[in-house]
mmCIF file of C-alpha atoms in Angstrom:
data_model
loop_
_atom_site.group_PDB
_atom_site.id
_atom_site.type_symbol
_atom_site.label_atom_id
_atom_site.label_comp_id
_atom_site.label_asym_id
_atom_site.label_seq_id
_atom_site.Cartn_x
_atom_site.Cartn_y
_atom_site.Cartn_z
ATOM 1 C CA UNK A 1386 7.941 21.608 -9.172
ATOM 2 C CA UNK A 1387 4.377 22.122 -10.414
ATOM 3 C CA UNK A 1388 3.024 23.172 -7.010
ATOM 4 C CA UNK A 1389 5.764 25.759 -6.544
ATOM 5 C CA UNK A 1390 5.127 27.212 -10.013
ATOM 6 C CA UNK A 1391 1.371 27.369 -9.347
ATOM 7 C CA UNK A 1392 1.742 29.086 -5.974
ATOM 8 C CA UNK A 1393 4.170 31.590 -7.463
ATOM 9 C CA UNK A 1394 1.441 32.837 -9.835
ATOM 10 C CA UNK A 1395 -1.629 32.107 -7.650
ATOM 11 C CA UNK A 1396 -0.413 32.548 -4.058
ATOM 12 C CA UNK A 1397 -3.899 33.031 -2.594
ATOM 13 C CA UNK A 1398 -5.517 29.998 -4.227
ATOM 14 C CA UNK A 1399 -6.288 27.335 -1.584
ATOM 15 C CA UNK A 1400 -7.198 24.718 -4.226
ATOM 16 C CA UNK A 1401 -3.864 23.854 -5.786
ATOM 17 C CA UNK A 1402 -4.418 21.199 -8.478
ATOM 18 C CA UNK A 1403 -2.081 18.262 -8.845
ATOM 19 C CA UNK A 1404 0.239 17.979 -11.865
ATOM 20 C CA UNK A 1405 -2.541 15.877 -13.447
ATOM 21 C CA UNK A 1406 -5.522 17.480 -15.188
ATOM 22 C CA UNK A 1407 -8.485 15.976 -17.060
ATOM 23 C CA UNK A 1408 -9.652 17.723 -20.233
ATOM 24 C CA UNK A 1409 -12.768 15.911 -21.445
ATOM 25 C CA UNK A 1410 -15.709 16.279 -23.803
ATOM 26 C CA UNK A 1411 -17.723 13.673 -21.864
ATOM 27 C CA UNK A 1412 -20.847 15.075 -20.211
ATOM 28 C CA UNK A 1413 -21.476 12.408 -17.559
ATOM 29 C CA UNK A 1414 -19.369 14.012 -14.789
ATOM 30 C CA UNK A 1415 -17.873 10.567 -14.124
ATOM 31 C CA UNK A 1416 -14.364 11.986 -13.636
ATOM 32 C CA UNK A 1417 -15.538 13.825 -10.518
ATOM 33 C CA UNK A 1418 -17.822 11.067 -9.209
ATOM 34 C CA UNK A 1419 -14.939 8.598 -9.679
ATOM 35 C CA UNK A 1420 -12.860 10.591 -7.203
ATOM 36 C CA UNK A 1421 -10.913 13.236 -9.122
ATOM 37 C CA UNK A 1422 -11.023 16.708 -7.609
ATOM 38 C CA UNK A 1423 -13.328 19.140 -9.402
ATOM 39 C CA UNK A 1424 -10.374 21.536 -9.373
ATOM 40 C CA UNK A 1425 -8.517 19.169 -11.724
ATOM 41 C CA UNK A 1426 -11.216 18.613 -14.355
ATOM 42 C CA UNK A 1427 -12.547 20.711 -17.238
ATOM 43 C CA UNK A 1428 -15.648 19.344 -18.983
ATOM 44 C CA UNK A 1429 -15.609 21.428 -22.135
ATOM 45 C CA UNK A 1430 -19.208 20.649 -23.151
ATOM 46 C CA UNK A 1431 -20.693 20.894 -19.658
ATOM 47 C CA UNK A 1432 -22.221 17.972 -17.783
ATOM 48 C CA UNK A 1433 -25.535 16.427 -16.786
ATOM 49 C CA UNK A 1434 -25.323 17.416 -13.107
ATOM 50 C CA UNK A 1435 -25.428 21.151 -13.854
ATOM 51 C CA UNK A 1436 -28.700 22.818 -14.870
ATOM 52 C CA UNK A 1437 -29.553 26.233 -16.273
ATOM 53 C CA UNK A 1438 -32.512 28.296 -17.459
ATOM 54 C CA UNK A 1439 -33.730 27.184 -20.904
ATOM 55 C CA UNK A 1440 -34.307 30.867 -21.717
ATOM 56 C CA UNK A 1441 -30.971 31.896 -20.188
ATOM 57 C CA UNK A 1442 -32.578 34.539 -18.016
ATOM 58 C CA UNK A 1443 -29.336 34.481 -15.997
ATOM 59 C CA UNK A 1444 -25.842 33.180 -16.739
ATOM 60 C CA UNK A 1445 -25.963 30.893 -13.750
ATOM 61 C CA UNK A 1446 -26.044 27.132 -13.140
ATOM 62 C CA UNK A 1447 -27.205 24.955 -10.255
ATOM 63 C CA UNK A 1448 -27.281 21.320 -9.240
ATOM 64 C CA UNK A 1449 -30.406 19.200 -8.714
ATOM 65 C CA UNK A 1450 -31.093 17.414 -5.415
ATOM 66 C CA UNK A 1451 -29.209 14.138 -5.186
ATOM 67 C CA UNK A 1452 -32.473 12.196 -4.859
ATOM 68 C CA UNK A 1453 -34.190 13.777 -7.879
ATOM 69 C CA UNK A 1454 -35.366 11.300 -10.543
ATOM 70 C CA UNK A 1455 -37.741 11.692 -13.473
ATOM 71 C CA UNK A 1456 -41.027 9.797 -13.449
ATOM 72 C CA UNK A 1457 -40.884 8.055 -16.841
ATOM 73 C CA UNK A 1458 -43.892 6.575 -18.631
ATOM 74 C CA UNK A 1459 -42.628 3.095 -19.496
ATOM 75 C CA UNK A 1460 -44.852 2.795 -22.583
ATOM 76 C CA UNK A 1461 -44.062 6.133 -24.214
ATOM 77 C CA UNK A 1462 -40.670 6.621 -22.494
ATOM 78 C CA UNK A 1463 -41.663 10.244 -21.896
ATOM 79 C CA UNK A 1464 -41.446 12.313 -18.729
ATOM 80 C CA UNK A 1465 -44.972 13.770 -18.663
ATOM 81 C CA UNK A 1466 -45.466 17.033 -16.771
ATOM 82 C CA UNK A 1467 -46.578 16.650 -13.186
ATOM 83 C CA UNK A 1468 -48.937 19.105 -11.475
ATOM 84 C CA UNK A 1469 -47.733 21.849 -9.186
ATOM 85 C CA UNK A 1470 -48.380 20.871 -5.542
ATOM 86 C CA UNK A 1471 -51.824 22.019 -4.382
ATOM 87 C CA UNK A 1472 -51.968 25.467 -2.886
ATOM 88 C CA UNK A 1473 -48.736 26.697 -4.506
ATOM 89 C CA UNK A 1474 -48.433 29.370 -7.159
ATOM 90 C CA UNK A 1475 -46.584 28.022 -10.199
ATOM 91 C CA UNK A 1476 -44.073 30.857 -10.249
ATOM 92 C CA UNK A 1477 -43.372 30.639 -6.513
ATOM 93 C CA UNK A 1478 -43.071 26.882 -6.792
ATOM 94 C CA UNK A 1479 -40.418 27.218 -9.500
ATOM 95 C CA UNK A 1480 -38.503 29.899 -7.635
ATOM 96 C CA UNK A 1481 -38.398 27.993 -4.362
ATOM 97 C CA UNK A 1482 -38.231 24.372 -5.426
ATOM 98 C CA UNK A 1483 -37.581 23.935 -9.142
ATOM 99 C CA UNK A 1484 -37.096 20.172 -9.013
ATOM 100 C CA UNK A 1485 -40.356 19.250 -7.285
ATOM 101 C CA UNK A 1486 -42.129 18.563 -10.587
ATOM 102 C CA UNK A 1487 -41.359 16.200 -13.444
ATOM 103 C CA UNK A 1488 -40.379 19.135 -15.661
ATOM 104 C CA UNK A 1489 -37.731 21.070 -13.685
ATOM 105 C CA UNK A 1490 -38.070 24.825 -13.766
ATOM 106 C CA UNK A 1491 -35.669 27.739 -13.558
ATOM 107 C CA UNK A 1492 -35.425 28.876 -9.967
ATOM 108 C CA UNK A 1493 -35.072 32.487 -11.103
ATOM 109 C CA UNK A 1494 -37.832 33.036 -13.689
ATOM 110 C CA UNK A 1495 -40.001 29.915 -13.499
ATOM 111 C CA UNK A 1496 -39.529 28.808 -17.104
ATOM 112 C CA UNK A 1497 -38.268 25.317 -17.909
ATOM 113 C CA UNK A 1498 -34.701 24.530 -16.926
ATOM 114 C CA UNK A 1499 -32.340 22.276 -18.883
ATOM 115 C CA UNK A 1500 -29.038 20.458 -18.412
ATOM 116 C CA UNK A 1501 -26.105 22.803 -18.935
ATOM 117 C CA UNK A 1502 -24.729 20.709 -21.797
ATOM 118 C CA UNK A 1503 -23.528 22.189 -25.088
ATOM 119 C CA UNK A 1504 -25.571 20.990 -28.082
ATOM 120 C CA UNK A 1505 -24.932 21.681 -31.782
ATOM 121 C CA UNK A 1506 -25.871 25.254 -32.631
ATOM 122 C CA UNK A 1507 -26.553 25.947 -28.964
ATOM 123 C CA UNK A 1508 -26.261 29.691 -28.368
ATOM 124 C CA UNK A 1509 -28.059 29.513 -25.031
ATOM 125 C CA UNK A 1510 -25.602 27.250 -23.223
ATOM 126 C CA UNK A 1511 -24.149 28.446 -19.924
ATOM 127 C CA UNK A 1512 -20.661 27.076 -19.343
ATOM 128 C CA UNK A 1513 -18.961 26.468 -16.017
ATOM 129 C CA UNK A 1514 -16.611 29.416 -16.161
ATOM 130 C CA UNK A 1515 -14.611 28.338 -13.115
ATOM 131 C CA UNK A 1516 -13.575 25.084 -14.811
ATOM 132 C CA UNK A 1517 -12.386 26.953 -17.899
ATOM 133 C CA UNK A 1518 -10.397 29.454 -15.868
ATOM 134 C CA UNK A 1519 -8.634 26.737 -13.864
ATOM 135 C CA UNK A 1520 -7.795 24.845 -17.054
ATOM 136 C CA UNK A 1521 -6.246 27.998 -18.505
ATOM 137 C CA UNK A 1522 -4.230 28.534 -15.314
ATOM 138 C CA UNK A 1523 -3.114 24.888 -15.242
ATOM 139 C CA UNK A 1524 -2.114 25.006 -18.906
ATOM 140 C CA UNK A 1525 -0.018 28.121 -18.346
ATOM 141 C CA UNK A 1526 1.722 26.584 -15.329
ATOM 142 C CA UNK A 1527 2.422 23.286 -17.081
ATOM 143 C CA UNK A 1528 3.819 25.111 -20.127
ATOM 144 C CA UNK A 1529 6.097 27.131 -17.872
ATOM 145 C CA UNK A 1530 7.640 24.118 -16.132
ATOM 146 C CA UNK A 1531 7.874 22.338 -19.495
ATOM 147 C CA UNK A 1532 10.094 25.182 -20.713
ATOM 148 C CA UNK A 1533 12.221 24.611 -17.585
ATOM 149 C CA UNK A 1534 12.797 20.947 -18.447
ATOM 150 C CA UNK A 1535 9.819 19.134 -16.904
ATOM 151 C CA UNK A 1536 8.368 16.365 -19.066
ATOM 152 C CA UNK A 1537 4.683 16.725 -19.888
ATOM 153 C CA UNK A 1538 2.604 13.805 -21.169
ATOM 154 C CA UNK A 1539 -0.810 14.034 -22.824
ATOM 155 C CA UNK A 1540 -2.659 10.729 -22.591
ATOM 156 C CA UNK A 1541 -5.479 11.017 -25.126
ATOM 157 C CA UNK A 1542 -7.976 8.154 -24.904
ATOM 158 C CA UNK A 1543 -10.684 7.310 -27.430
ATOM 159 C CA UNK A 1544 -11.023 10.714 -29.082
ATOM 160 C CA UNK A 1545 -12.531 10.382 -32.545
ATOM 161 C CA UNK A 1546 -12.917 12.748 -35.485
ATOM 162 C CA UNK A 1547 -16.648 13.472 -35.518
ATOM 163 C CA UNK A 1548 -16.216 16.023 -32.715
ATOM 164 C CA UNK A 1549 -12.423 16.436 -32.698
ATOM 165 C CA UNK A 1550 -12.142 19.151 -30.025
ATOM 166 C CA UNK A 1551 -10.015 17.053 -27.673
ATOM 167 C CA UNK A 1552 -7.748 15.906 -30.530
ATOM 168 C CA UNK A 1553 -7.242 19.532 -31.530
ATOM 169 C CA UNK A 1554 -6.324 20.420 -27.969
ATOM 170 C CA UNK A 1555 -3.683 17.657 -27.868
ATOM 171 C CA UNK A 1556 -2.258 18.821 -31.181
ATOM 172 C CA UNK A 1557 -2.155 22.449 -30.003
ATOM 173 C CA UNK A 1558 -0.325 21.454 -26.829
ATOM 174 C CA UNK A 1559 2.217 19.496 -28.879
ATOM 175 C CA UNK A 1560 3.065 22.715 -30.731
ATOM 176 C CA UNK A 1561 3.167 25.059 -27.720
ATOM 177 C CA UNK A 1562 4.901 22.882 -25.100
ATOM 178 C CA UNK A 1563 8.657 22.463 -25.658
ATOM 179 C CA UNK A 1564 9.007 19.202 -23.731
ATOM 180 C CA UNK A 1565 5.924 17.070 -24.358
ATOM 181 C CA UNK A 1566 4.806 13.651 -25.561
ATOM 182 C CA UNK A 1567 1.294 12.989 -26.883
ATOM 183 C CA UNK A 1568 0.159 9.370 -26.492
ATOM 184 C CA UNK A 1569 -2.931 8.793 -28.626
ATOM 185 C CA UNK A 1570 -4.921 5.650 -27.781
ATOM 186 C CA UNK A 1571 -7.574 4.824 -30.359
ATOM 187 C CA UNK A 1572 -8.600 1.617 -32.160
ATOM 188 C CA UNK A 1573 -9.381 3.503 -35.396
ATOM 189 C CA UNK A 1574 -7.750 6.946 -35.378
ATOM 190 C CA UNK A 1575 -4.385 6.529 -33.679
ATOM 191 C CA UNK A 1576 -2.181 8.421 -36.166
ATOM 192 C CA UNK A 1577 -0.357 11.703 -35.515
ATOM 193 C CA UNK A 1578 -2.409 14.009 -37.773
ATOM 194 C CA UNK A 1579 0.310 16.630 -37.952
ATOM 195 C CA UNK A 1580 1.932 16.156 -34.547
ATOM 196 C CA UNK A 1581 5.735 16.083 -34.755
ATOM 197 C CA UNK A 1582 6.893 12.451 -34.722
ATOM 198 C CA UNK A 1583 9.412 13.173 -31.954
ATOM 199 C CA UNK A 1584 6.525 14.239 -29.689
ATOM 200 C CA UNK A 1585 4.083 11.490 -30.583
ATOM 201 C CA UNK A 1586 3.251 7.878 -29.824
ATOM 202 C CA UNK A 1587 0.143 6.253 -31.293
ATOM 203 C CA UNK A 1588 -1.380 3.108 -29.793
ATOM 204 C CA UNK A 1589 -4.002 1.276 -31.859
ATOM 205 C CA UNK A 1590 -6.117 -0.132 -29.069
ATOM 206 C CA UNK A 1591 -9.167 0.388 -26.910
ATOM 207 C CA UNK A 1592 -8.700 2.530 -23.821
ATOM 208 C CA UNK A 1593 -9.064 -0.179 -21.182
ATOM 209 C CA UNK A 1594 -6.761 -2.625 -22.938
ATOM 210 C CA UNK A 1595 -4.058 -0.016 -23.465
ATOM 211 C CA UNK A 1596 -4.255 1.322 -19.902
ATOM 212 C CA UNK A 1597 -4.056 -2.216 -18.511
ATOM 213 C CA UNK A 1598 -0.914 -2.949 -20.532
ATOM 214 C CA UNK A 1599 0.634 0.407 -19.580
ATOM 215 C CA UNK A 1600 -0.042 -0.319 -15.897
ATOM 216 C CA UNK A 1601 1.553 -3.770 -16.196
ATOM 217 C CA UNK A 1602 4.602 -2.301 -17.960
ATOM 218 C CA UNK A 1603 4.973 0.408 -15.291
ATOM 219 C CA UNK A 1604 4.779 -2.188 -12.530
ATOM 220 C CA UNK A 1605 7.391 -4.321 -14.304
ATOM 221 C CA UNK A 1606 9.642 -1.289 -14.762
ATOM 222 C CA UNK A 1607 9.191 -0.400 -11.094
ATOM 223 C CA UNK A 1608 10.087 -3.955 -10.093
ATOM 224 C CA UNK A 1609 13.200 -3.898 -12.282
ATOM 225 C CA UNK A 1610 14.241 -0.564 -10.787
ATOM 226 C CA UNK A 1611 13.780 -1.839 -7.230
ATOM 227 C CA UNK A 1612 15.808 -4.976 -8.030
ATOM 228 C CA UNK A 1613 18.617 -2.808 -9.397
ATOM 229 C CA UNK A 1614 18.538 -0.679 -6.253
ATOM 230 C CA UNK A 1615 18.675 -3.817 -4.100
ATOM 231 C CA UNK A 1616 21.630 -5.142 -6.119
ATOM 232 C CA UNK A 1617 23.437 -1.829 -5.743
ATOM 233 C CA UNK A 1618 22.734 -1.765 -2.022
ATOM 234 C CA UNK A 1619 23.871 -5.381 -1.645
ATOM 235 C CA UNK A 1620 27.099 -4.743 -3.528
ATOM 236 C CA UNK A 1621 27.833 -1.750 -1.326
ATOM 237 C CA UNK A 1622 27.259 -3.786 1.844
ATOM 238 C CA UNK A 1623 29.524 -6.569 0.543
ATOM 239 C CA UNK A 1624 32.225 -4.037 -0.226
ATOM 240 C CA UNK A 1625 32.012 -2.528 3.266
ATOM 241 C CA UNK A 1626 32.165 -5.988 4.798
ATOM 242 C CA UNK A 1627 35.276 -6.838 2.826
ATOM 243 C CA UNK A 1628 36.908 -3.617 3.928
ATOM 244 C CA UNK A 1629 36.128 -4.295 7.605
ATOM 245 C CA UNK A 1630 37.614 -7.782 7.336
ATOM 246 C CA UNK A 1631 40.953 -6.440 6.151
ATOM 247 C CA UNK A 1632 41.348 -3.970 8.991
#
């Protein structure tokens, strides 16, 4: 149902997301490295594997080499600047390599580069626009099929109140989706906070504990369903056998 609705609006998009989407304020990029498709994740504050110009000379981001590591002084815990390789102009070095020194540089202008992560009061942050666009598209598609009767579930895990952006998003979805349930898992802040009670379930627990119990319950429910199907199938076979015996 979701795939058909997506293709109806975005027929030329080869990267059709699944009905599942991750909306996260984490900046570690673990959702992608754990195996989720990058087309199904929006990291609203950016992430550590994207870099940008510290002076925002361009609204562009790039990724460091996979083998890049900082050389950290164990006593001071600082990454001291390393010299530009001999025989290379500093500007050319930055443009062509960027990550060859201990202080990465913008590959466009040669100034220092920085992780593309949103900080407080950060007016120079460059966001990953593609992620935001796909989240908007996914949200529109999910809302459409929700209005057609599909059940949408928001599983909110460990979202506190200091930076409540993800909580606000869950609450907004609860008001704009006609057929939705918000499940809020949090050991301290598990209450509805204005979400309609008919669309809400709070679980006072840590994320791992709650997910483990949910998985066990789903497996038990699946087992019960399969047993019922086997009983139904067995009863049908017995009935057919009885009918054949009478003929």
